[in-house]
Structure formats: C-alpha cells, structure tokens
Amino acid sequence: MPAAALSHWRDFRNIVLFTGAGLSAECGVPTYRGAGGIWREYNYQDYACQRAFDRDPVQVLDFHELRRTKVLSCAPHAGHAHIRAMQAEHPGIHVITQNIDGLLQRAGVVVVAELHGSLWRLRCPVHGIRDDLAVGAYAHRHCPDCPPDRAPWLRPDITWFEDAVNEAVFEHAAMLVDDAELFVGIGTSGAVWPAAGFAERARQRGARMVEINPENNEASALYGQHIRLPASTALPEAFPIGG
Ligand code: NAD
C-alpha cells in the first residue's frame, strides 16, 4: 500500500473534497497562478469584471467563448474518474469546487457547490440563471425570453474579479464544511478569498486535514498531511477503492 494511502477513508462519515484549478491543470486547463496562469496572458480588467462587461460585452463574451472552447478540447483525467468512483462507494462525499470549467460534472461527479459559478451558465437580469451547455459558442447572447427590442445581454454566471460571492452557495458549502470529519484540499493555492477560509474553518472544527498539491503554498500549514503528487496520481493512491 502506498505511503500516502488513507485505507480507512470510508470510516469518515462526512468528507469534503475542496477542489481548485490544480485539479484541472493536468487536463490542459490553465491555472490561475503560476507558469501558464491565465491572468498572465490576459488582463482581467478587460475580460473578467463587471466594468469590462458594461464597457464591451462583445469582447468579454468572445473571451468566455474562447475559454469554453479550450475547456471542451480537454478531457477529465483519472483523478476526476476516481472521485466519481469514491462517490459511488460512499454517500457522504461532498465536492465543493472553485472551478468554473465543469470538468468534474463531465466525469459524472456530483458537485454540491460551485463557489465561483460556471462557464456553462449565463444570467439574465430579469429571468435569472440560464444553462448554456451547447458548445463553445453561446446559444444566445441576449435573453431569448425578454422582448427582442430590449433584450439585455446575458452575463456569464461567474464570480468575476470585484464581484460579491454567491452567498447562498457559500452558506450551503459552509454547512457541509462544518460537518466534515475529513477535509481534502485538492489543487488549490488557498490564496483566493473567501473560499480559502473553508480550510481554516474545517481545521477549527476538528476535521482531519489532507492536502493534495505537488507544491507547498501559504495554506499548506493548515493541513496535517501533505500528498505532494499531481491529483491524477494522488487521488487513487490516497483513497483506494474496493478490497
Ligand atoms: P490557483 O491557480 O491559485 O492554484 C492552483 C494550485 O494547484 C497551485 O497551488 C498548484 O501548485 C496546484 N497544482 C498544479 N498542478 C496540480 C496538479 N496536477 N495536482 C494538484 N495540484 C496542482 O487555483 P485556485 O486556488 O483554485 O484559485 C484560482 C481561482 O481562479 C479559483 O477561484 C477559480 O475560480 C478560478 N480558476 C478556475 C479555473 C478552472 O475552472 N479550471 C482555472 C483558473 C482559475
């Protein structure tokens, strides 16, 4: 059995898997920070804040279509598939993600909280959330349910820079974190707040804390066990299935 294995993981009643951009990195989706990080290439002030959208919705929607197209060219990896297999074995596995790419869902994982929204949803100021799963290009850029002569632009349902977080989603996630006996941080730098606060919250509530990340970061000290491997290798090693 590998040194990192928690062979008794099924004994924890409630388990939170808290995932970040590093979980998708091996699929080819750029992370936020570090080499190849997306905000090194693009200035968020032009593409990912409400001010940019108000100024130039076409540019912002074009950028998000590009991200959708990029994500569609990537496939979930063995780590995503392993999380799905863990959920099939244990009903108390709650996946809370900071990712907006939908790769977990594409792998068949049930995600209870998308803290920062999704590339695959849009928002009408009148009609609210609309799924837009079609392809890279949006099915509609203006709300099809509003009168055509004054249909507003649909906005990506993503928490952009300078946005407030979705409080209902965060409250639900907080409830699950408070009940967690095991908290596993996977591929997150712990630098984006308030999401980063969930690790500290779990630790204070006495959860067993495990970090999966090839690199040390400012949040690592919150965790009692560190698995310094990529997520695709670490997950099957740490949480053996069957037997
Ligand atoms: P981050 O980019 O700040 O940090 C990524 C972390 O993943 C780093 O600590 C890195 O060492 C680690 N990592 C890299 N490769 C890994 C691997 N193979 N296995 C495990 N870990 C690996 O990511 P964050 O903490 O999630 O914060 C970024 C924010 O930006 C999030 O809030 C998210 O909403 C957004 N974002 C999302 C995506 C996405 O949906 N895929 C991509 C970029 C940014």
Short mmCIF file of C-alpha atoms and ligand atoms in Angstrom, two decimals:
data_model
loop_
_atom_site.label_atom_id
_atom_site.label_comp_id
_atom_site.label_asym_id
_atom_site.label_seq_id
_atom_site.Cartn_x
_atom_site.Cartn_y
_atom_site.Cartn_z
CA MET A 1 0.00 0.00 0.00
CA PRO A 2 1.46 3.46 -0.92
CA ALA A 3 2.66 5.60 1.99
CA ALA A 4 0.04 8.26 1.23
CA ALA A 5 -2.93 5.87 1.50
CA LEU A 6 -5.78 6.53 3.92
CA SER A 7 -7.05 2.95 3.75
CA HIS A 8 -9.80 3.72 6.28
CA TRP A 9 -11.21 6.75 4.41
CA ARG A 10 -14.70 5.19 4.29
CA ASP A 11 -14.85 5.38 8.11
CA PHE A 12 -15.17 9.17 7.95
CA ARG A 13 -18.90 9.90 7.85
CA ASN A 14 -18.77 13.23 6.02
CA ILE A 15 -15.94 14.02 3.65
CA VAL A 16 -15.43 17.32 1.84
CA LEU A 17 -13.30 17.38 -1.28
CA PHE A 18 -12.40 21.03 -1.83
CA THR A 19 -11.04 21.47 -5.33
CA GLY A 20 -9.22 24.21 -7.19
CA ALA A 21 -7.68 24.97 -10.57
CA GLY A 22 -4.85 22.45 -9.96
CA LEU A 23 -7.33 19.59 -10.33
CA SER A 24 -7.89 20.62 -13.94
CA ALA A 25 -4.27 21.51 -14.72
CA GLU A 26 -3.37 18.02 -15.98
CA CYS A 27 -6.30 18.22 -18.41
CA GLY A 28 -4.70 21.27 -20.01
CA VAL A 29 -6.92 23.95 -18.44
CA PRO A 30 -4.64 26.81 -17.34
CA THR A 31 -4.43 27.53 -13.61
CA TYR A 32 -4.91 30.97 -12.17
CA ARG A 33 -1.42 31.44 -10.77
CA GLY A 34 1.98 30.07 -11.67
CA ALA A 35 3.51 29.16 -15.02
CA GLY A 36 0.93 29.31 -17.80
CA GLY A 37 -1.55 31.04 -15.47
CA ILE A 38 -4.36 32.62 -17.46
CA TRP A 39 -4.11 36.12 -15.95
CA ARG A 40 -0.53 36.44 -17.10
CA GLU A 41 -1.77 36.36 -20.68
CA TYR A 42 -4.99 38.36 -20.32
CA ASN A 43 -5.69 41.44 -18.23
CA TYR A 44 -8.74 40.64 -16.09
CA GLN A 45 -9.77 44.32 -16.25
CA ASP A 46 -10.51 43.84 -19.94
CA TYR A 47 -12.16 40.42 -19.73
CA ALA A 48 -13.34 39.38 -16.29
CA CYS A 49 -15.06 42.09 -14.31
CA GLN A 50 -18.44 43.79 -14.46
CA ARG A 51 -16.86 47.06 -15.61
CA ALA A 52 -15.36 45.35 -18.65
CA PHE A 53 -18.71 43.70 -19.44
CA ASP A 54 -20.57 47.03 -19.19
CA ARG A 55 -17.98 48.67 -21.42
CA ASP A 56 -17.60 45.96 -24.06
CA PRO A 57 -19.89 42.92 -23.67
CA VAL A 58 -18.84 41.51 -27.05
CA GLN A 59 -15.17 41.36 -26.08
CA VAL A 60 -15.99 39.74 -22.72
CA LEU A 61 -18.36 37.17 -24.24
CA ASP A 62 -15.84 36.37 -27.01
CA PHE A 63 -13.21 35.74 -24.33
CA HIS A 64 -15.51 33.39 -22.41
CA GLU A 65 -16.42 31.52 -25.58
CA LEU A 66 -12.70 31.03 -26.13
CA ARG A 67 -12.36 29.61 -22.62
CA ARG A 68 -15.32 27.30 -23.22
CA THR A 69 -13.80 26.08 -26.48
CA LYS A 70 -10.48 25.46 -24.71
CA VAL A 71 -12.16 23.51 -21.91
CA LEU A 72 -14.15 21.42 -24.40
CA SER A 73 -10.87 20.35 -26.00
CA CYS A 74 -9.77 18.96 -22.60
CA ALA A 75 -10.97 15.71 -21.05
CA PRO A 76 -11.32 14.80 -17.36
CA HIS A 77 -8.42 12.68 -16.00
CA ALA A 78 -8.06 9.65 -13.74
CA GLY A 79 -8.44 11.83 -10.64
CA HIS A 80 -11.88 13.04 -11.73
CA ALA A 81 -12.91 9.46 -12.51
CA HIS A 82 -11.64 8.38 -9.10
CA ILE A 83 -13.79 10.96 -7.31
CA ARG A 84 -16.82 9.60 -9.17
CA ALA A 85 -15.87 6.08 -8.03
CA MET A 86 -15.49 7.28 -4.43
CA GLN A 87 -18.96 8.84 -4.56
CA ALA A 88 -20.33 5.52 -5.79
CA GLU A 89 -18.84 3.82 -2.70
CA HIS A 90 -19.63 6.45 -0.08
CA PRO A 91 -22.74 8.66 0.12
CA GLY A 92 -21.04 11.22 2.39
CA ILE A 93 -18.59 12.65 -0.16
CA HIS A 94 -19.35 16.31 -0.83
CA VAL A 95 -17.47 18.03 -3.61
CA ILE A 96 -17.07 21.78 -3.27
CA THR A 97 -15.24 23.40 -6.16
CA GLN A 98 -13.76 26.75 -7.02
CA ASN A 99 -13.53 25.64 -10.63
CA ILE A 100 -15.82 27.01 -13.28
CA ASP A 101 -14.89 24.54 -16.01
CA GLY A 102 -17.49 21.79 -15.41
CA LEU A 103 -14.88 19.01 -15.80
CA LEU A 104 -15.98 17.27 -12.60
CA GLN A 105 -19.56 17.11 -13.86
CA ARG A 106 -18.36 15.84 -17.22
CA ALA A 107 -16.68 12.97 -15.36
CA GLY A 108 -20.01 12.16 -13.66
CA VAL A 109 -19.13 13.67 -10.27
CA VAL A 110 -21.93 15.24 -8.23
CA VAL A 111 -20.79 18.74 -7.27
CA VAL A 112 -22.69 20.30 -4.37
CA ALA A 113 -21.26 23.80 -4.60
CA GLU A 114 -19.67 25.71 -7.47
CA LEU A 115 -18.34 28.58 -5.40
CA HIS A 116 -17.40 30.78 -8.33
CA GLY A 117 -20.11 29.85 -10.81
CA SER A 118 -19.80 28.12 -14.15
CA LEU A 119 -18.67 28.75 -17.70
CA TRP A 120 -21.76 26.82 -18.77
CA ARG A 121 -24.36 29.19 -17.36
CA LEU A 122 -25.48 32.72 -18.21
CA ARG A 123 -27.57 35.19 -16.26
CA CYS A 124 -30.40 37.47 -17.41
CA PRO A 125 -31.08 40.41 -15.08
CA VAL A 126 -34.82 39.67 -15.45
CA HIS A 127 -35.08 35.89 -15.82
CA GLY A 128 -32.06 34.80 -13.80
CA ILE A 129 -29.85 31.77 -14.49
CA ARG A 130 -29.96 30.00 -17.84
CA ASP A 131 -27.98 26.86 -18.62
CA ASP A 132 -25.98 27.15 -21.81
CA LEU A 133 -24.30 23.80 -22.28
CA ALA A 134 -24.35 23.71 -26.06
CA VAL A 135 -20.83 24.17 -27.42
CA GLY A 136 -18.06 26.75 -27.18
CA ALA A 137 -20.26 29.44 -28.70
CA TYR A 138 -23.20 30.63 -26.62
CA ALA A 139 -26.64 29.65 -27.88
CA HIS A 140 -27.84 33.19 -27.09
CA ARG A 141 -26.03 36.39 -26.21
CA HIS A 142 -29.26 38.25 -25.45
CA CYS A 143 -32.04 36.82 -23.30
CA PRO A 144 -34.46 34.99 -25.63
CA ASP A 145 -37.28 35.36 -23.08
CA CYS A 146 -37.17 39.15 -22.99
CA PRO A 147 -38.87 41.32 -25.65
CA PRO A 148 -36.46 41.28 -28.65
CA ASP A 149 -36.28 45.07 -28.94
CA ARG A 150 -34.93 45.43 -25.39
CA ALA A 151 -33.46 42.02 -24.54
CA PRO A 152 -30.47 42.57 -22.23
CA TRP A 153 -27.06 40.97 -22.71
CA LEU A 154 -26.70 37.64 -20.91
CA ARG A 155 -23.79 37.71 -18.47
CA PRO A 156 -21.60 34.68 -17.67
CA ASP A 157 -22.69 33.26 -14.28
CA ILE A 158 -19.17 33.51 -12.90
CA THR A 159 -17.84 35.36 -9.89
CA TRP A 160 -15.54 37.78 -11.62
CA PHE A 161 -12.90 39.97 -10.04
CA GLU A 162 -14.56 42.66 -7.86
CA ASP A 163 -17.91 40.72 -7.71
CA ALA A 164 -19.55 39.70 -4.45
CA VAL A 165 -19.74 35.94 -3.95
CA ASN A 166 -22.99 34.00 -4.19
CA GLU A 167 -23.99 33.95 -0.53
CA ALA A 168 -26.47 31.07 -0.78
CA VAL A 169 -23.85 28.83 -2.37
CA PHE A 170 -21.26 29.79 0.25
CA GLU A 171 -23.70 29.17 3.11
CA HIS A 172 -24.51 25.71 1.82
CA ALA A 173 -20.81 24.93 1.44
CA ALA A 174 -20.10 26.22 4.97
CA MET A 175 -22.73 23.88 6.41
CA LEU A 176 -21.06 20.90 4.72
CA VAL A 177 -17.60 22.01 5.83
CA ASP A 178 -18.81 22.29 9.43
CA ASP A 179 -19.94 18.64 9.33
CA ALA A 180 -16.80 17.33 7.64
CA GLU A 181 -14.72 14.77 9.52
CA LEU A 182 -12.22 14.65 6.67
CA PHE A 183 -11.37 17.70 4.53
CA VAL A 184 -9.24 17.20 1.43
CA GLY A 185 -7.88 20.26 -0.39
CA ILE A 186 -7.04 19.32 -3.98
CA GLY A 187 -5.12 21.61 -6.33
CA THR A 188 -5.82 24.90 -4.62
CA SER A 189 -3.36 27.62 -3.62
CA GLY A 190 -5.56 28.85 -0.78
CA ALA A 191 -5.00 32.41 -1.96
CA VAL A 192 -8.47 33.28 -3.25
CA TRP A 193 -10.79 34.57 -0.54
CA PRO A 194 -13.31 33.99 0.94
CA ALA A 195 -13.19 30.42 -0.49
CA ALA A 196 -9.76 29.89 1.07
CA GLY A 197 -11.36 30.31 4.51
CA PHE A 198 -13.03 26.88 4.27
CA ALA A 199 -9.79 25.05 5.04
CA GLU A 200 -9.27 27.04 8.25
CA ARG A 201 -12.95 26.53 9.14
CA ALA A 202 -12.68 22.76 8.73
CA ARG A 203 -9.47 22.62 10.75
CA GLN A 204 -11.04 24.58 13.60
CA ARG A 205 -13.97 22.15 13.64
CA GLY A 206 -11.53 19.29 14.14
CA ALA A 207 -11.59 17.72 10.67
CA ARG A 208 -8.71 15.53 9.59
CA MET A 209 -6.90 17.71 7.03
CA VAL A 210 -5.26 16.32 3.88
CA GLU A 211 -3.71 18.41 1.10
CA ILE A 212 -3.11 17.14 -2.44
CA ASN A 213 -0.77 19.53 -4.22
CA PRO A 214 2.67 18.97 -5.76
CA GLU A 215 3.78 22.30 -4.29
CA ASN A 216 3.83 23.93 -0.89
CA ASN A 217 1.79 27.17 -0.54
CA GLU A 218 0.57 29.61 2.10
CA ALA A 219 -2.37 27.38 3.08
CA SER A 220 -0.33 24.18 3.42
CA ALA A 221 0.27 24.74 7.13
CA LEU A 222 -3.45 24.20 7.76
CA TYR A 223 -3.16 20.58 6.69
CA GLY A 224 -1.83 17.71 8.80
CA GLN A 225 -0.98 15.50 5.83
CA HIS A 226 0.51 16.61 2.50
CA ILE A 227 0.48 14.47 -0.59
CA ARG A 228 2.97 16.09 -2.95
CA LEU A 229 1.76 14.42 -6.13
CA PRO A 230 -0.41 15.51 -9.06
CA ALA A 231 -4.11 14.95 -8.42
CA SER A 232 -4.48 12.21 -11.06
CA THR A 233 -1.97 10.03 -9.18
CA ALA A 234 -2.65 11.19 -5.64
CA LEU A 235 -6.39 10.51 -5.53
CA PRO A 236 -6.25 6.80 -6.47
CA GLU A 237 -3.26 6.34 -4.14
CA ALA A 238 -4.76 8.14 -1.18
CA PHE A 239 -8.27 6.73 -1.38
CA PRO A 240 -8.10 3.10 -2.50
CA ILE A 241 -11.32 1.69 -3.92
CA GLY A 242 -12.56 -1.86 -3.35
CA GLY A 243 -10.92 -4.51 -1.21
P1 NAD B 1 -4.63 28.55 -8.21
O1 NAD B 1 -4.36 28.65 -9.66
O2 NAD B 1 -4.47 29.75 -7.36
O3 NAD B 1 -3.68 27.41 -7.62
C1 NAD B 1 -3.58 26.16 -8.27
C2 NAD B 1 -2.88 25.21 -7.33
O4 NAD B 1 -2.88 23.91 -7.95
C3 NAD B 1 -1.41 25.57 -7.06
O5 NAD B 1 -1.19 25.56 -5.67
C4 NAD B 1 -0.62 24.45 -7.75
O6 NAD B 1 0.56 24.11 -7.05
C5 NAD B 1 -1.63 23.31 -7.73
N1 NAD B 1 -1.44 22.31 -8.78
C6 NAD B 1 -0.89 22.49 -10.02
N2 NAD B 1 -0.93 21.31 -10.70
C7 NAD B 1 -1.53 20.41 -9.88
C8 NAD B 1 -1.87 19.05 -10.02
N3 NAD B 1 -1.59 18.35 -11.14
N4 NAD B 1 -2.48 18.41 -9.00
C9 NAD B 1 -2.77 19.09 -7.85
N5 NAD B 1 -2.45 20.38 -7.66
C10 NAD B 1 -1.86 21.04 -8.67
O7 NAD B 1 -6.09 27.89 -8.07
P2 NAD B 1 -7.27 28.14 -7.02
O8 NAD B 1 -6.73 28.01 -5.64
O9 NAD B 1 -8.36 27.25 -7.46
O10 NAD B 1 -7.69 29.63 -7.26
C11 NAD B 1 -7.95 30.05 -8.61
C12 NAD B 1 -9.27 30.75 -8.80
O11 NAD B 1 -9.44 31.07 -10.20
C13 NAD B 1 -10.43 29.90 -8.43
O12 NAD B 1 -11.19 30.65 -7.59
C14 NAD B 1 -11.18 29.60 -9.73
O13 NAD B 1 -12.50 30.09 -9.66
C15 NAD B 1 -10.51 30.36 -10.81
N6 NAD B 1 -9.96 29.48 -11.88
C16 NAD B 1 -10.64 28.36 -12.27
C17 NAD B 1 -10.11 27.55 -13.24
C18 NAD B 1 -10.89 26.33 -13.65
O14 NAD B 1 -12.11 26.31 -13.57
N7 NAD B 1 -10.21 25.27 -14.09
C19 NAD B 1 -8.88 27.84 -13.82
C20 NAD B 1 -8.21 29.01 -13.41
C21 NAD B 1 -8.78 29.82 -12.43
#
